[in-house]
Amino acid sequence: GESLLEAMRAARLRRRRDDHARALRPRDARGLWSTYSHALGAEICRRLVEGETLIAVCRDAAMPCYSTVLNWARAVPEFGEAYARARRLAADYLFDEARELALASKPGTVWVDRLKFQVIRWQVARLAPRKYVEEMPRDEVSEARRARERATEGWRNAVRRWDEDDDD
């Protein structure tokens, strides 16, 4: 009987410690206990920097689901900053990966490699646009603007002709 009482006291004490530790953790917007920890956030960011997608990271059983990570990025300021930094650094990783893909391309795989390269290039341009988006020279920008204006003017003329036909 004495050992049973001691085991019950130990279990009760363990539950109290767990409840106290849970009370110290931040809550998410719905009032639920958040499982965020600095170690878990650092692991997610490390894997993102190494080129892994957030979907792939969240498929791991030890990781939280996709929406939870995005909620943490909004709710926990230090994780949000680390997450944004990891995404920018992932662009550098993907840039290097695209170069390796281009250098390893063979005549038989050039079309598949080209598709992969284009997808990576698009993703890098979205992750770090200031660093990796090609700027158009000024004369090309003005030429594109003139072409757009010509197209708009042609559309306006077509609408005018259509309105004149309706008046007849």
C-alpha atoms as a PDB file:
ATOM      1  CA  GLY A   1       0.000   0.000   0.000  1.00  0.00           C
ATOM      2  CA  GLU A   2       2.827   2.376   0.860  1.00  0.00           C
ATOM      3  CA  SER A   3       4.547   1.963  -2.520  1.00  0.00           C
ATOM      4  CA  LEU A   4       1.210   2.535  -4.298  1.00  0.00           C
ATOM      5  CA  LEU A   5       0.704   5.820  -2.440  1.00  0.00           C
ATOM      6  CA  GLU A   6       4.268   6.870  -3.289  1.00  0.00           C
ATOM      7  CA  ALA A   7       3.706   6.088  -6.976  1.00  0.00           C
ATOM      8  CA  MET A   8       0.454   8.084  -6.979  1.00  0.00           C
ATOM      9  CA  ARG A   9       2.224  11.073  -5.340  1.00  0.00           C
ATOM     10  CA  ALA A  10       5.017  10.897  -7.930  1.00  0.00           C
ATOM     11  CA  ALA A  11       2.507  10.774 -10.799  1.00  0.00           C
ATOM     12  CA  ARG A  12       0.565  13.727  -9.366  1.00  0.00           C
ATOM     13  CA  LEU A  13       3.785  15.718  -8.970  1.00  0.00           C
ATOM     14  CA  ARG A  14       4.791  14.875 -12.554  1.00  0.00           C
ATOM     15  CA  ARG A  15       1.386  16.057 -13.835  1.00  0.00           C
ATOM     16  CA  ARG A  16       1.743  19.325 -11.907  1.00  0.00           C
ATOM     17  CA  ARG A  17       5.208  19.926 -13.389  1.00  0.00           C
ATOM     18  CA  ASP A  18       3.880  19.213 -16.890  1.00  0.00           C
ATOM     19  CA  ASP A  19       0.928  21.574 -16.353  1.00  0.00           C
ATOM     20  CA  HIS A  20       3.278  24.278 -15.089  1.00  0.00           C
ATOM     21  CA  ALA A  21       5.587  23.842 -18.090  1.00  0.00           C
ATOM     22  CA  ARG A  22       2.586  23.958 -20.442  1.00  0.00           C
ATOM     23  CA  ALA A  23       1.345  27.167 -18.785  1.00  0.00           C
ATOM     24  CA  LEU A  24       4.662  28.851 -19.574  1.00  0.00           C
ATOM     25  CA  ARG A  25       4.431  28.028 -23.301  1.00  0.00           C
ATOM     26  CA  PRO A  26       2.846  30.654 -25.602  1.00  0.00           C
ATOM     27  CA  ARG A  27      -0.694  30.092 -26.828  1.00  0.00           C
ATOM     28  CA  ASP A  28      -1.921  30.453 -30.379  1.00  0.00           C
ATOM     29  CA  ALA A  29      -4.797  32.753 -31.401  1.00  0.00           C
ATOM     30  CA  ARG A  30      -7.480  30.166 -30.570  1.00  0.00           C
ATOM     31  CA  GLY A  31      -6.267  29.810 -26.984  1.00  0.00           C
ATOM     32  CA  LEU A  32      -4.810  26.350 -27.525  1.00  0.00           C
ATOM     33  CA  TRP A  33      -1.419  25.456 -26.113  1.00  0.00           C
ATOM     34  CA  SER A  34       1.323  26.010 -28.627  1.00  0.00           C
ATOM     35  CA  THR A  35       3.969  23.358 -29.032  1.00  0.00           C
ATOM     36  CA  TYR A  36       6.477  25.914 -30.335  1.00  0.00           C
ATOM     37  CA  SER A  37       9.986  25.689 -28.977  1.00  0.00           C
ATOM     38  CA  HIS A  38      13.166  27.452 -30.058  1.00  0.00           C
ATOM     39  CA  ALA A  39      14.778  24.114 -30.912  1.00  0.00           C
ATOM     40  CA  LEU A  40      11.857  23.088 -33.130  1.00  0.00           C
ATOM     41  CA  GLY A  41      11.810  26.492 -34.841  1.00  0.00           C
ATOM     42  CA  ALA A  42      15.564  26.314 -35.449  1.00  0.00           C
ATOM     43  CA  GLU A  43      15.223  22.814 -36.942  1.00  0.00           C
ATOM     44  CA  ILE A  44      12.460  23.956 -39.312  1.00  0.00           C
ATOM     45  CA  CYS A  45      14.550  26.951 -40.424  1.00  0.00           C
ATOM     46  CA  ARG A  46      17.666  24.809 -40.870  1.00  0.00           C
ATOM     47  CA  ARG A  47      15.805  22.419 -43.138  1.00  0.00           C
ATOM     48  CA  LEU A  48      14.335  25.292 -45.154  1.00  0.00           C
ATOM     49  CA  VAL A  49      17.790  26.806 -45.652  1.00  0.00           C
ATOM     50  CA  GLU A  50      19.010  23.444 -46.957  1.00  0.00           C
ATOM     51  CA  GLY A  51      16.470  23.663 -49.770  1.00  0.00           C
ATOM     52  CA  GLU A  52      13.743  21.471 -48.336  1.00  0.00           C
ATOM     53  CA  THR A  53      10.193  22.706 -48.900  1.00  0.00           C
ATOM     54  CA  LEU A  54       7.949  23.506 -45.969  1.00  0.00           C
ATOM     55  CA  ILE A  55       5.567  20.787 -47.163  1.00  0.00           C
ATOM     56  CA  ALA A  56       8.375  18.211 -47.005  1.00  0.00           C
ATOM     57  CA  VAL A  57       9.435  19.426 -43.555  1.00  0.00           C
ATOM     58  CA  CYS A  58       5.872  19.141 -42.266  1.00  0.00           C
ATOM     59  CA  ARG A  59       5.477  15.597 -43.638  1.00  0.00           C
ATOM     60  CA  ASP A  60       7.963  14.473 -40.991  1.00  0.00           C
ATOM     61  CA  ALA A  61       6.083  12.925 -38.043  1.00  0.00           C
ATOM     62  CA  ALA A  62       8.167  14.890 -35.532  1.00  0.00           C
ATOM     63  CA  MET A  63       7.204  18.218 -37.129  1.00  0.00           C
ATOM     64  CA  PRO A  64       3.981  20.226 -36.802  1.00  0.00           C
ATOM     65  CA  CYS A  65       1.556  20.653 -39.675  1.00  0.00           C
ATOM     66  CA  TYR A  66       1.965  23.311 -42.362  1.00  0.00           C
ATOM     67  CA  SER A  67      -0.634  25.739 -41.005  1.00  0.00           C
ATOM     68  CA  THR A  68       0.831  25.529 -37.507  1.00  0.00           C
ATOM     69  CA  VAL A  69       4.242  26.622 -38.788  1.00  0.00           C
ATOM     70  CA  LEU A  70       2.666  29.565 -40.628  1.00  0.00           C
ATOM     71  CA  ASN A  71       0.712  30.488 -37.484  1.00  0.00           C
ATOM     72  CA  TRP A  72       3.949  30.420 -35.474  1.00  0.00           C
ATOM     73  CA  ALA A  73       5.583  32.702 -38.042  1.00  0.00           C
ATOM     74  CA  ARG A  74       2.778  35.224 -37.423  1.00  0.00           C
ATOM     75  CA  ALA A  75       2.402  34.775 -33.666  1.00  0.00           C
ATOM     76  CA  VAL A  76       6.009  34.352 -32.485  1.00  0.00           C
ATOM     77  CA  PRO A  77       8.075  37.360 -33.643  1.00  0.00           C
ATOM     78  CA  GLU A  78      11.509  35.754 -33.309  1.00  0.00           C
ATOM     79  CA  PHE A  79      10.373  32.692 -35.264  1.00  0.00           C
ATOM     80  CA  GLY A  80       8.761  34.910 -37.902  1.00  0.00           C
ATOM     81  CA  GLU A  81      12.061  36.721 -38.443  1.00  0.00           C
ATOM     82  CA  ALA A  82      14.019  33.456 -38.518  1.00  0.00           C
ATOM     83  CA  TYR A  83      11.496  31.955 -40.955  1.00  0.00           C
ATOM     84  CA  ALA A  84      11.775  34.950 -43.321  1.00  0.00           C
ATOM     85  CA  ARG A  85      15.589  34.804 -43.129  1.00  0.00           C
ATOM     86  CA  ALA A  86      15.522  31.054 -43.853  1.00  0.00           C
ATOM     87  CA  ARG A  87      13.347  31.627 -46.924  1.00  0.00           C
ATOM     88  CA  ARG A  88      15.779  34.266 -48.250  1.00  0.00           C
ATOM     89  CA  LEU A  89      18.743  31.952 -47.632  1.00  0.00           C
ATOM     90  CA  ALA A  90      16.884  29.104 -49.347  1.00  0.00           C
ATOM     91  CA  ALA A  91      16.976  31.236 -52.496  1.00  0.00           C
ATOM     92  CA  ASP A  92      20.786  31.114 -52.388  1.00  0.00           C
ATOM     93  CA  TYR A  93      20.690  27.339 -51.999  1.00  0.00           C
ATOM     94  CA  LEU A  94      18.270  26.962 -54.907  1.00  0.00           C
ATOM     95  CA  PHE A  95      20.404  29.292 -57.039  1.00  0.00           C
ATOM     96  CA  ASP A  96      23.394  26.992 -56.488  1.00  0.00           C
ATOM     97  CA  GLU A  97      21.221  23.940 -57.152  1.00  0.00           C
ATOM     98  CA  ALA A  98      20.095  25.397 -60.489  1.00  0.00           C
ATOM     99  CA  ARG A  99      23.714  25.968 -61.499  1.00  0.00           C
ATOM    100  CA  GLU A 100      24.661  22.397 -60.613  1.00  0.00           C
ATOM    101  CA  LEU A 101      21.658  21.127 -62.560  1.00  0.00           C
ATOM    102  CA  ALA A 102      22.687  23.140 -65.616  1.00  0.00           C
ATOM    103  CA  LEU A 103      26.281  21.945 -65.426  1.00  0.00           C
ATOM    104  CA  ALA A 104      25.263  18.293 -65.035  1.00  0.00           C
ATOM    105  CA  SER A 105      22.848  18.355 -67.968  1.00  0.00           C
ATOM    106  CA  LYS A 106      23.436  15.807 -70.747  1.00  0.00           C
ATOM    107  CA  PRO A 107      22.086  15.878 -74.314  1.00  0.00           C
ATOM    108  CA  GLY A 108      19.506  13.205 -73.487  1.00  0.00           C
ATOM    109  CA  THR A 109      18.175  15.018 -70.400  1.00  0.00           C
ATOM    110  CA  VAL A 110      18.379  18.605 -71.575  1.00  0.00           C
ATOM    111  CA  TRP A 111      14.603  19.123 -71.901  1.00  0.00           C
ATOM    112  CA  VAL A 112      13.801  17.707 -68.475  1.00  0.00           C
ATOM    113  CA  ASP A 113      16.704  19.625 -66.938  1.00  0.00           C
ATOM    114  CA  ARG A 114      15.539  22.791 -68.656  1.00  0.00           C
ATOM    115  CA  LEU A 115      12.079  22.437 -67.101  1.00  0.00           C
ATOM    116  CA  LYS A 116      13.597  21.850 -63.658  1.00  0.00           C
ATOM    117  CA  PHE A 117      15.899  24.831 -64.156  1.00  0.00           C
ATOM    118  CA  GLN A 118      12.993  27.099 -65.118  1.00  0.00           C
ATOM    119  CA  VAL A 119      10.985  26.054 -62.047  1.00  0.00           C
ATOM    120  CA  ILE A 120      13.944  26.669 -59.750  1.00  0.00           C
ATOM    121  CA  ARG A 121      14.643  30.001 -61.456  1.00  0.00           C
ATOM    122  CA  TRP A 122      11.025  31.079 -60.975  1.00  0.00           C
ATOM    123  CA  GLN A 123      11.097  30.064 -57.316  1.00  0.00           C
ATOM    124  CA  VAL A 124      14.384  31.871 -56.652  1.00  0.00           C
ATOM    125  CA  ALA A 125      12.999  35.025 -58.268  1.00  0.00           C
ATOM    126  CA  ARG A 126       9.997  34.887 -55.925  1.00  0.00           C
ATOM    127  CA  LEU A 127      12.027  34.163 -52.776  1.00  0.00           C
ATOM    128  CA  ALA A 128      14.629  36.901 -53.316  1.00  0.00           C
ATOM    129  CA  PRO A 129      13.436  39.234 -56.089  1.00  0.00           C
ATOM    130  CA  ARG A 130      15.817  42.090 -55.327  1.00  0.00           C
ATOM    131  CA  LYS A 131      18.781  39.784 -55.581  1.00  0.00           C
ATOM    132  CA  TYR A 132      17.879  37.427 -58.434  1.00  0.00           C
ATOM    133  CA  VAL A 133      15.391  39.143 -60.766  1.00  0.00           C
ATOM    134  CA  GLU A 134      16.932  40.439 -63.963  1.00  0.00           C
ATOM    135  CA  GLU A 135      16.287  44.117 -64.543  1.00  0.00           C
ATOM    136  CA  MET A 136      15.285  45.239 -68.019  1.00  0.00           C
ATOM    137  CA  PRO A 137      17.421  47.979 -69.535  1.00  0.00           C
ATOM    138  CA  ARG A 138      15.691  51.370 -69.762  1.00  0.00           C
ATOM    139  CA  ASP A 139      15.207  51.243 -73.529  1.00  0.00           C
ATOM    140  CA  GLU A 140      13.519  47.812 -73.287  1.00  0.00           C
ATOM    141  CA  VAL A 141      11.213  49.116 -70.545  1.00  0.00           C
ATOM    142  CA  SER A 142      10.189  52.095 -72.669  1.00  0.00           C
ATOM    143  CA  GLU A 143       9.715  49.818 -75.710  1.00  0.00           C
ATOM    144  CA  ALA A 144       7.477  47.502 -73.649  1.00  0.00           C
ATOM    145  CA  ARG A 145       5.503  50.531 -72.448  1.00  0.00           C
ATOM    146  CA  ARG A 146       5.068  51.790 -76.038  1.00  0.00           C
ATOM    147  CA  ALA A 147       3.901  48.342 -77.176  1.00  0.00           C
ATOM    148  CA  ARG A 148       1.376  48.232 -74.346  1.00  0.00           C
ATOM    149  CA  GLU A 149       0.116  51.724 -75.282  1.00  0.00           C
ATOM    150  CA  ARG A 150      -0.220  50.697 -78.953  1.00  0.00           C
ATOM    151  CA  ALA A 151      -2.215  47.632 -77.915  1.00  0.00           C
ATOM    152  CA  THR A 152      -4.455  49.738 -75.669  1.00  0.00           C
ATOM    153  CA  GLU A 153      -4.980  52.302 -78.448  1.00  0.00           C
ATOM    154  CA  GLY A 154      -5.913  49.503 -80.855  1.00  0.00           C
ATOM    155  CA  TRP A 155      -8.440  48.212 -78.356  1.00  0.00           C
ATOM    156  CA  ARG A 156      -9.926  51.706 -77.917  1.00  0.00           C
ATOM    157  CA  ASN A 157     -10.234  52.111 -81.692  1.00  0.00           C
ATOM    158  CA  ALA A 158     -12.004  48.756 -81.951  1.00  0.00           C
ATOM    159  CA  VAL A 159     -14.476  49.797 -79.234  1.00  0.00           C
ATOM    160  CA  ARG A 160     -15.084  53.143 -81.006  1.00  0.00           C
ATOM    161  CA  ARG A 161     -15.774  51.388 -84.312  1.00  0.00           C
ATOM    162  CA  TRP A 162     -18.125  49.000 -82.552  1.00  0.00           C
ATOM    163  CA  ASP A 163     -19.982  51.908 -80.917  1.00  0.00           C
ATOM    164  CA  GLU A 164     -20.219  53.688 -84.301  1.00  0.00           C
ATOM    165  CA  ASP A 165     -21.676  50.546 -85.868  1.00  0.00           C
ATOM    166  CA  ASP A 166     -24.308  50.414 -83.127  1.00  0.00           C
ATOM    167  CA  ASP A 167     -25.296  54.054 -83.823  1.00  0.00           C
ATOM    168  CA  ASP A 168     -25.993  53.294 -87.485  1.00  0.00           C
END
